[in-house]
Steps between C-alpha positions, in 0.01 A plus 500: 500500500845409361401631158436840656840497667664406172322782318615758757859383488500508121377859506800611701732293281607244761378178646518482878828313481599678176859604505593239759376226267685648203818534704473140618440369148766718336768401753407135552789365293753732663366402841532128423852544362612696805347246738683222317824694512470578871408141582859409412610663828489250786355708782573231759878543478682817594679553167178451300296728723771767492510484118120530489513812718786645295305442179187654650692801632668547163163593350309622805745777588500674161124448453422656838747780430325572169166504681630750755645722228164492318315617812337177615429647845254744341308210346544271801533703822580173682808444281729477803295201615525340156871550426709188556854610411597539866354159586694316230819690587459395865449135402807501279708669772382229741637244251831680455425661166395837362198604298603642162317624192601284206263624228410839356146628510362780285317795660133433569186693420182482708374210286841338518491514878177298500649230279813478712299489821279228355808278488648608834177484696400174332830344604381517861249227416778269383712590801252320725579173322873565501488551876372145535804370311730712716333359812623154393862619491729321741721806539358736765677797338255474209197522728647809666524684166139518383419870530462526121278196457281585798486873432144633514356179645161562652454829316267546207763643265401289197131576547561874539721496192225328299248758618728779379558320170127458442423862580789663314351734244811636329660174398649402167425129516752405229774683689397336826519156342837573339639620833383180668675297229816705551486443875478124447791528254705688760457214747592247229817693413594533866448126553730429203770709664470352851 
């Protein structure tokens, strides 16, 4: 039975996980490096959590802006549900700071949007673990500023993104992968500047 499935997926040029697997493999090093860099922020103290949010906003804001300019709402009609710029701005305001773009992002194509969204939507998975660290914070102000980390909780945003990724016909896979790498790089640069 599995051999038949493999044959069908080869005929259409993709395995069932296809592009997702290639994205994961091609960005694994960048993902590890970013995780290591972000782990230097102590999320249990106000100054560390604020710096983490500032670093995240520094990349998130320009990436989401580039997505909007590229027409992401046509590809993802639920974009307003997915966008997190307002959530991170609210958290930073709660902590007495402002959300600011700190990196530049090039315009995105349709394939570029998929690579960028792979990183942004995937970050929701890591946010679940970060929320646990924030829950251990002794400062109640930290726990009151978790709109960004909890954004989309209980919704199937990652799963619906993966379904779109798997079914996208007009996708330049190399461009999608490069855009994902650039999105990781944007977060790294923003973390350096926080």
